[in-house]
Short mmCIF file of C-alpha atoms and ligand atoms in Angstrom, two decimals:
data_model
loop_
_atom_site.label_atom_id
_atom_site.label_comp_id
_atom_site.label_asym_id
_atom_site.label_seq_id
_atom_site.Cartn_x
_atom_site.Cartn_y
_atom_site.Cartn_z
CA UNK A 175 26.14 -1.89 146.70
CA UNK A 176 24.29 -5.09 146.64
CA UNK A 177 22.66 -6.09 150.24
CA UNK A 178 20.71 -9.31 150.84
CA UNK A 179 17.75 -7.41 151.54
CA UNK A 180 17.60 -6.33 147.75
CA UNK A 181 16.86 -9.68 146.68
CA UNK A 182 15.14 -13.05 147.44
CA UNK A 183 16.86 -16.28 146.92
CA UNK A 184 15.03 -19.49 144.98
CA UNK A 185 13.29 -16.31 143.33
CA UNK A 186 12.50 -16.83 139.21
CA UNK A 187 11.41 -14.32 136.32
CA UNK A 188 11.29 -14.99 132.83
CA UNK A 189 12.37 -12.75 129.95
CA UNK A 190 11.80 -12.36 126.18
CA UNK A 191 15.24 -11.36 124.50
CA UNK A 192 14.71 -10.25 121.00
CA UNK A 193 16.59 -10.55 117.76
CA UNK A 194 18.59 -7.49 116.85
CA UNK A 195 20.11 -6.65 113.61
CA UNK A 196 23.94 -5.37 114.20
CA UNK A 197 25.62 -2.98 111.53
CA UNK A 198 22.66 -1.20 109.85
CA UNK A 199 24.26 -1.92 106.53
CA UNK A 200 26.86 1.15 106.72
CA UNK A 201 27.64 1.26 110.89
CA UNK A 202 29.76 -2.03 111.25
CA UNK A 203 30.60 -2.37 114.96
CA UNK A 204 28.71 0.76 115.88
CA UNK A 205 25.13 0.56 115.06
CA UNK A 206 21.86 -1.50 115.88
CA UNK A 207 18.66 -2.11 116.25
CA UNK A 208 16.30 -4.11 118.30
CA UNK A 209 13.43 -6.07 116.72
CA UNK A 210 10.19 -7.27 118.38
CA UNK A 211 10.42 -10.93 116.54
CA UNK A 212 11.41 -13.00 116.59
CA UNK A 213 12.87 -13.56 120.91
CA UNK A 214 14.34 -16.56 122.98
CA UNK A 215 12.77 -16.81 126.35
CA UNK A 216 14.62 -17.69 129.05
CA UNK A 217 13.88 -18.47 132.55
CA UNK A 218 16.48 -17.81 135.40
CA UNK A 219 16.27 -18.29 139.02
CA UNK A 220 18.58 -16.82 141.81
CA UNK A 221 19.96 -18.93 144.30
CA UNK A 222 23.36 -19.17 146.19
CA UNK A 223 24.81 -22.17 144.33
CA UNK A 224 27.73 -20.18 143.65
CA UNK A 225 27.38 -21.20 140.15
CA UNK A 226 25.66 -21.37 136.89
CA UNK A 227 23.80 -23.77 135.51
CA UNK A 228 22.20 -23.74 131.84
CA UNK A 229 19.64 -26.21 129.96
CA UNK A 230 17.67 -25.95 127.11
CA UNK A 231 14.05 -26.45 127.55
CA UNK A 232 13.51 -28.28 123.85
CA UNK A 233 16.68 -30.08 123.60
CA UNK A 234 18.31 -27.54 121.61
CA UNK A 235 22.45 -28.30 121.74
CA UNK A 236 24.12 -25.97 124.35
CA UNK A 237 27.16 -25.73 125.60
CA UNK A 238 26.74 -26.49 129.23
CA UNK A 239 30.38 -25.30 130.78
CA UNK A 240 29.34 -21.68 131.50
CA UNK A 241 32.73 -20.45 130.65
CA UNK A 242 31.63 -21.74 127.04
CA UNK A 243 28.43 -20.17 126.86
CA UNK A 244 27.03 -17.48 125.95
CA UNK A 245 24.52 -16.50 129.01
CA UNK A 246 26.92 -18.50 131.14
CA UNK A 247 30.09 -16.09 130.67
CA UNK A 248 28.70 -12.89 131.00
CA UNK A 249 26.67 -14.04 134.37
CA UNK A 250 30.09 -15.33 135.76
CA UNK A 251 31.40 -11.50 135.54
CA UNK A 252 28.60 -10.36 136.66
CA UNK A 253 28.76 -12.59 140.05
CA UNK A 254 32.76 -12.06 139.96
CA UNK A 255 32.03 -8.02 141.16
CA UNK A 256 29.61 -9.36 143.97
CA UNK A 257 30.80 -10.01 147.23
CA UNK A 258 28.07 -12.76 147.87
CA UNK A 259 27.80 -15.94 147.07
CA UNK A 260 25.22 -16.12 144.60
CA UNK A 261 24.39 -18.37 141.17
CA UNK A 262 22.20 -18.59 138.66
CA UNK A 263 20.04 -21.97 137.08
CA UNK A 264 19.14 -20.87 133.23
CA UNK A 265 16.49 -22.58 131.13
CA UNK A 266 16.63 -21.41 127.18
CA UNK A 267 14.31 -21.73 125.12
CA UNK A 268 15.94 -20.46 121.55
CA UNK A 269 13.88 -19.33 118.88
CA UNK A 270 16.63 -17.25 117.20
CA UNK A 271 19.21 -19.42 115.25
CA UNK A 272 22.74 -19.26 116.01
CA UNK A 273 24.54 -18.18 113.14
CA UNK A 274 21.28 -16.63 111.75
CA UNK A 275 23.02 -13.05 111.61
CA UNK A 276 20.09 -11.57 114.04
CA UNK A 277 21.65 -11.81 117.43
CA UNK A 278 20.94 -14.80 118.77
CA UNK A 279 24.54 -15.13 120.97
CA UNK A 280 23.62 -11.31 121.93
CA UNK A 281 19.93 -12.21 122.94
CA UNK A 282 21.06 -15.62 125.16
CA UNK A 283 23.99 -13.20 126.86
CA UNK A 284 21.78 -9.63 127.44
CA UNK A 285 18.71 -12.03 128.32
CA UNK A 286 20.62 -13.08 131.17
CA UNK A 287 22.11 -10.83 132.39
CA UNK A 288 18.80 -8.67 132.50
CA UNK A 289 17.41 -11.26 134.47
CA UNK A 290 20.24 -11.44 136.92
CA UNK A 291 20.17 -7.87 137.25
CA UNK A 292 16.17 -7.69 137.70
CA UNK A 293 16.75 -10.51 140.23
CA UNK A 294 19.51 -8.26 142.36
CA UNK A 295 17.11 -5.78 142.49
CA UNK A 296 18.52 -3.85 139.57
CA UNK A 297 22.03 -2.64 140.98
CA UNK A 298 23.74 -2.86 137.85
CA UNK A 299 23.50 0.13 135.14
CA UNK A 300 22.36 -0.79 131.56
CA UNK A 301 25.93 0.46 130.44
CA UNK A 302 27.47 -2.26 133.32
CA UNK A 303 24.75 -5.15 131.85
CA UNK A 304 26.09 -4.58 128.04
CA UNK A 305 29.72 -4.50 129.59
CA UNK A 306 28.92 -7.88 131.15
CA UNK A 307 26.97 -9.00 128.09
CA UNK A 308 29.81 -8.42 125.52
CA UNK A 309 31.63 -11.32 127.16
CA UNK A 310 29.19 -13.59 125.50
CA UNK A 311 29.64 -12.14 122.00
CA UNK A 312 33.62 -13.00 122.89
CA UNK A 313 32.79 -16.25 123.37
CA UNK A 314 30.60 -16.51 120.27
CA UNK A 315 32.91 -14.84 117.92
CA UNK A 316 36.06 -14.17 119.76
CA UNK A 317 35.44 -10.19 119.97
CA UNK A 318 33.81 -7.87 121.73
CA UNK A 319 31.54 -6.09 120.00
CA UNK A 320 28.16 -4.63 121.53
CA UNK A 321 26.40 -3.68 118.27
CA UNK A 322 23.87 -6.65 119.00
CA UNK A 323 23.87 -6.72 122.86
CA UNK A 324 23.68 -2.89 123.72
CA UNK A 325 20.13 -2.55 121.21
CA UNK A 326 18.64 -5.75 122.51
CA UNK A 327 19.30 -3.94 126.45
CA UNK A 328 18.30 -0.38 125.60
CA UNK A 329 15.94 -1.73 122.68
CA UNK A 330 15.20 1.19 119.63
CA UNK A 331 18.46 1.89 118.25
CA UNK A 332 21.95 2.36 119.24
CA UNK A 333 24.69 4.13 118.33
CA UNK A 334 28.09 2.82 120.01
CA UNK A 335 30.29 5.17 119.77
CA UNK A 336 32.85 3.57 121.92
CA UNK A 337 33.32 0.52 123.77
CA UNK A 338 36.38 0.58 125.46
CA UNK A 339 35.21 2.91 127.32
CA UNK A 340 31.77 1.89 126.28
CA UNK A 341 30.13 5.22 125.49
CA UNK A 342 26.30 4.42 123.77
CA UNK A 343 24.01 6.48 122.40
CA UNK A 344 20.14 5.59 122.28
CA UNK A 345 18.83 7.07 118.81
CA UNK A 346 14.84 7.53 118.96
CA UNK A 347 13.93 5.39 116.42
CA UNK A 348 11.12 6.30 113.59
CA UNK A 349 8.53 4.25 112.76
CA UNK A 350 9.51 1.68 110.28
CA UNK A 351 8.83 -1.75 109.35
CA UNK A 352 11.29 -4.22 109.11
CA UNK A 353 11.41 -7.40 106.89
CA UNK A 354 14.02 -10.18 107.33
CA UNK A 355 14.84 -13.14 105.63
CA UNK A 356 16.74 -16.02 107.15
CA UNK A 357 17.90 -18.21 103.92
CA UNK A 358 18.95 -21.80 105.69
CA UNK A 359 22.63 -21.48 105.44
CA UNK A 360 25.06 -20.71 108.74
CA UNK A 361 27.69 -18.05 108.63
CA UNK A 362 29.35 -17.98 111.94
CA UNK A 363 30.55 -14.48 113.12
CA UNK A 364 33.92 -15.45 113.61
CA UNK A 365 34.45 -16.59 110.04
CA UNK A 366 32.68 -13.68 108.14
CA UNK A 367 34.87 -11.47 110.85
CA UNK A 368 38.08 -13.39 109.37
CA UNK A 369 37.18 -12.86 105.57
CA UNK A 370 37.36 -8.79 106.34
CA UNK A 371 39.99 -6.89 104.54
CA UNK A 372 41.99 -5.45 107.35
CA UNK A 373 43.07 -2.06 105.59
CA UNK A 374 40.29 0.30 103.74
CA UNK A 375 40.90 2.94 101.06
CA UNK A 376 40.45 6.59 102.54
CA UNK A 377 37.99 7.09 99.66
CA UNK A 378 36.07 4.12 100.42
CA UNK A 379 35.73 5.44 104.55
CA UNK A 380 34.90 8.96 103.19
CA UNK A 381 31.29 6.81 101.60
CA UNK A 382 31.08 4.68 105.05
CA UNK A 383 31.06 7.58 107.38
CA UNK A 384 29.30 10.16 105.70
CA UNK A 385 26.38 7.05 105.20
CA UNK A 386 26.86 6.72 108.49
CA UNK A 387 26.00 10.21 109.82
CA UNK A 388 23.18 10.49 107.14
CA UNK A 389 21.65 7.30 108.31
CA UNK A 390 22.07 9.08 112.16
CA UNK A 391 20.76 12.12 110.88
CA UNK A 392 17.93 10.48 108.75
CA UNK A 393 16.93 8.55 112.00
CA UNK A 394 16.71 11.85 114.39
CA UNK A 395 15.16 13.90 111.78
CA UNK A 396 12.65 11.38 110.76
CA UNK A 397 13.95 11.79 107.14
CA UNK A 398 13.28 8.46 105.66
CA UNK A 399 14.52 9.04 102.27
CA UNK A 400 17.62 10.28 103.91
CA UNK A 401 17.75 6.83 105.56
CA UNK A 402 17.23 4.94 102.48
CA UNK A 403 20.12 6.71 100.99
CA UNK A 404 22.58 6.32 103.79
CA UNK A 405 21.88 2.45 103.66
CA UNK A 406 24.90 1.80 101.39
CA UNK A 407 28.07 -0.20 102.70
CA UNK A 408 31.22 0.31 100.17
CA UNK A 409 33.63 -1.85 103.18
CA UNK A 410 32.10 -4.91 103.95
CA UNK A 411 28.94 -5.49 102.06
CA UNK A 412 30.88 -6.15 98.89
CA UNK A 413 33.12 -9.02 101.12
CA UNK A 414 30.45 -10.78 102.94
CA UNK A 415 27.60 -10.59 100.42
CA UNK A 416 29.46 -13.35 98.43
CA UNK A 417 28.60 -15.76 101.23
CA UNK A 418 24.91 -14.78 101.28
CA UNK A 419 23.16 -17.01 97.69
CA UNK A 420 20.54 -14.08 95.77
CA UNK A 421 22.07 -11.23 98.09
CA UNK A 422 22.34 -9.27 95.16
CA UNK A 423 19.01 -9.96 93.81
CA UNK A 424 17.08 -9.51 96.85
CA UNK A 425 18.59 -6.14 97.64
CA UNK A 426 17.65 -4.96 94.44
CA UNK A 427 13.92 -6.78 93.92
CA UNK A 428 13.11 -5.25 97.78
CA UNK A 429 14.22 -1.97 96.59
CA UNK A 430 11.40 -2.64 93.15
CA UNK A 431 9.40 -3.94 95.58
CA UNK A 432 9.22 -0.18 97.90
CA UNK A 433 11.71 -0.71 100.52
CA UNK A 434 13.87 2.31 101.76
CA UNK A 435 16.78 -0.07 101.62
CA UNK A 436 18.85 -2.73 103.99
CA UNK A 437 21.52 -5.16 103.53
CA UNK A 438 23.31 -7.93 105.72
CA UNK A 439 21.53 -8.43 109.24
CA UNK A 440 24.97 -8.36 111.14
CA UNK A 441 27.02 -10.74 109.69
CA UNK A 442 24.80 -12.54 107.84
CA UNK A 443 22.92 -14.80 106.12
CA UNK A 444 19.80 -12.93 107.06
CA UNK A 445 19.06 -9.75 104.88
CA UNK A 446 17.06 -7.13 106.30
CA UNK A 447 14.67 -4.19 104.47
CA UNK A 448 13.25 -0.96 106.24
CA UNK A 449 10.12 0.12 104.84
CA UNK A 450 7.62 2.81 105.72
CA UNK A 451 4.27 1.13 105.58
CA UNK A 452 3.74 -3.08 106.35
CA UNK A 453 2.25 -3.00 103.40
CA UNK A 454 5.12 -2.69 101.69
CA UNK A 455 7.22 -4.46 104.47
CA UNK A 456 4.64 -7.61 103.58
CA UNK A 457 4.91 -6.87 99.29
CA UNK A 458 9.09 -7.12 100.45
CA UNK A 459 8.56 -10.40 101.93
CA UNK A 460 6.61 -11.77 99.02
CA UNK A 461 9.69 -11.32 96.61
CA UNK A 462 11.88 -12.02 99.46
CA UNK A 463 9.94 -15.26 99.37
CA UNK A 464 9.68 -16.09 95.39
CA UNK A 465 13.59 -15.77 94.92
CA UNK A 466 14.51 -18.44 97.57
CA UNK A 467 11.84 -20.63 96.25
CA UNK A 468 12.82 -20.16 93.01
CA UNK A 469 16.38 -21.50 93.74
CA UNK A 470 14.82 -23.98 96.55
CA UNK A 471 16.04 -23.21 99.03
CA UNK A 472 14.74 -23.18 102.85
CA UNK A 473 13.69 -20.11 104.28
CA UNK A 474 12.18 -17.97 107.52
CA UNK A 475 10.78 -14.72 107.09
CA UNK A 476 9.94 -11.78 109.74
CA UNK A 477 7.74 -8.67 109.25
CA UNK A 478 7.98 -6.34 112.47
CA UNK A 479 8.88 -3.85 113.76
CA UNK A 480 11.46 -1.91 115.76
CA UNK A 481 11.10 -2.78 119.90
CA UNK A 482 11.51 0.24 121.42
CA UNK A 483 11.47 -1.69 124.92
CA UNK A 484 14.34 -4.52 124.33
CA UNK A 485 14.72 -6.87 126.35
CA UNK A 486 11.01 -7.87 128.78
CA UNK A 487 10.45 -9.33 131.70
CA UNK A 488 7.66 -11.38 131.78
CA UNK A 489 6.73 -12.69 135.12
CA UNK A 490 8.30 -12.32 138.46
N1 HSE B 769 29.18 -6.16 113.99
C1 HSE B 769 29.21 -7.59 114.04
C2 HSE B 769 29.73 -8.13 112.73
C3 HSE B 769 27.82 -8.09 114.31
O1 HSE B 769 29.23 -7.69 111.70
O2 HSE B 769 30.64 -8.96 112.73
C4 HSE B 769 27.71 -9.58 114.37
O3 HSE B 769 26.37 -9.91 114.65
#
């Protein structure tokens, strides 16, 4: 029950919402797992507008109607089960690209909605914020999915093993070191959602989910090579990959290169690789590196590591 009391009006925080990578090659819709780079920061204040109202602090394009955006829908839930009239002013400052395939519609809608929550004085469950949040990815991609949202809220990795009703499951997450590369191309969710055959052979979801329980497995036992192993997708890798230039070649030179194994960031372009050392994470982003020059094409790269923490709150 939210009482005045709990919270002060005109009252601002800021918050770092990191870049998450959805799927974890073989768990599409189900896995995830939270980076610590790269983040948006975002700034929200509290008042009792009765309404939300969104910029972006660098003149980065937005969609201002908060029914169209992706902070602005799940806050508008959120004050929709108050009984108080309450709003929100939100100033983004993106540093994760949409249509980068690391999260960025998940890190503008959890962002805020941690925020808002932090601001109430925390009435809302972390289950309720990644119900709220999932409206975002809606509006991003038309479906609710929280394989991006629910990691960047609980940080580590998630398992979801349901989401209507959402059930999650944190997974303690080893200590691994994670290499991405962004090759400047967009795939928006919604189209590499729509390019997905809708029907799968049973032999083909015999691979998927016994990957998917050794990745789970490799993860609790801290069984890396296990991990490496389970990071094979027979469903939609072999669909979505064709979007993605060098997929093929970067998978395989990462591998040469000492990485456990990764794939497709979500849905893509970026390709992610888990390693055990950042040594090897860096050697990864070397090749990484050479085989998008080679073909001349722009690039961003990320060595990090798994954020155990999520989402933080900065300043209050
Ligand atoms: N599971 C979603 C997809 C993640 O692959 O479409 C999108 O980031």
């Amino acid at each position: 029950m939210i009482e005045r009391s709990n919270f002060i009006l005109n009252k601002k925080i800021t918050v770092q919402a990191p870049a998450t990578v959805a799927n974890l090659v073989c768990g599409f819709d189900v896995l995830g797992l939270c980076l610590e780079a790269p983040y948006d920061t975002m700034d929200v204040t509290l008042n009792n507008s009765g309404i939300v109202t969104l910029k972006s602090s660098d003149g980065y394009p937005l969609p201002t109607d908060p029914v169209l955006n992706t902070a602005g829908a799940p806050l508008l839930e959120m004050m929709a089960e108050i009984n108080m009239e309450i709003g929100f002013d939100v100033v983004i400052t993106k540093n994760i690209k949409p249509g980068s395939g690391l999260g960025s519609s998940a890190a503008s809608a959890a962002g805020a909605v941690v925020a808002a929550n932090y601001l109430l004085g925390g009435v809302f469950s972390k289950s309720e914020l990644v119900r709220f949040a999932m409206s975002g990815e809606k509006v991003a991609s038309g479906v609710k999915h929280a394989d991006n949202v629910a990691p960047c809220i609980y940080g580590g990795i998630t398992l979801i093993r349901s989401i209507f009703p959402l059930d999650i499951v944190s997974i303690a997450a080893p200590s691994l070191y994670v290499t991405v590369v962004h090759p400047q191309i967009e795939v928006k969710t919604a189209d590499a959602r729509q390019i997905l055959r809708k029907e799968v052979l049973l032999k083909d979801a015999i691979r998927q989910w016994g990957n998917i329980a050794g990745l789970v497995a490799g993860f609790l036992q801290n069984d890396l090579d296990l991990v490496g192993r389970s990071l094979e997708d027979v469903i939609i890798e072999p669909v979505r990959s064709i979007l993605i230039p060098e997929f093929n070649k970067v998978k395989a030179q990462s591998k040469l290169a000492g990485a456990l194994g990764g794939g497709i960031s979500g849905s893509g372009p970026s390709i992610f690789m888990l390693s055990k050392t950042m040594q090897t994470a860096k050697e990864v982003e070397v090749t990484m590196r050479e085989i998008y020059t080679a073909i001349e094409l722009p690039f961003y790269t990320y060595v990090t590591t798994i954020s155990n923490e999520g989402i933080k709150i900065l300043s209050s």
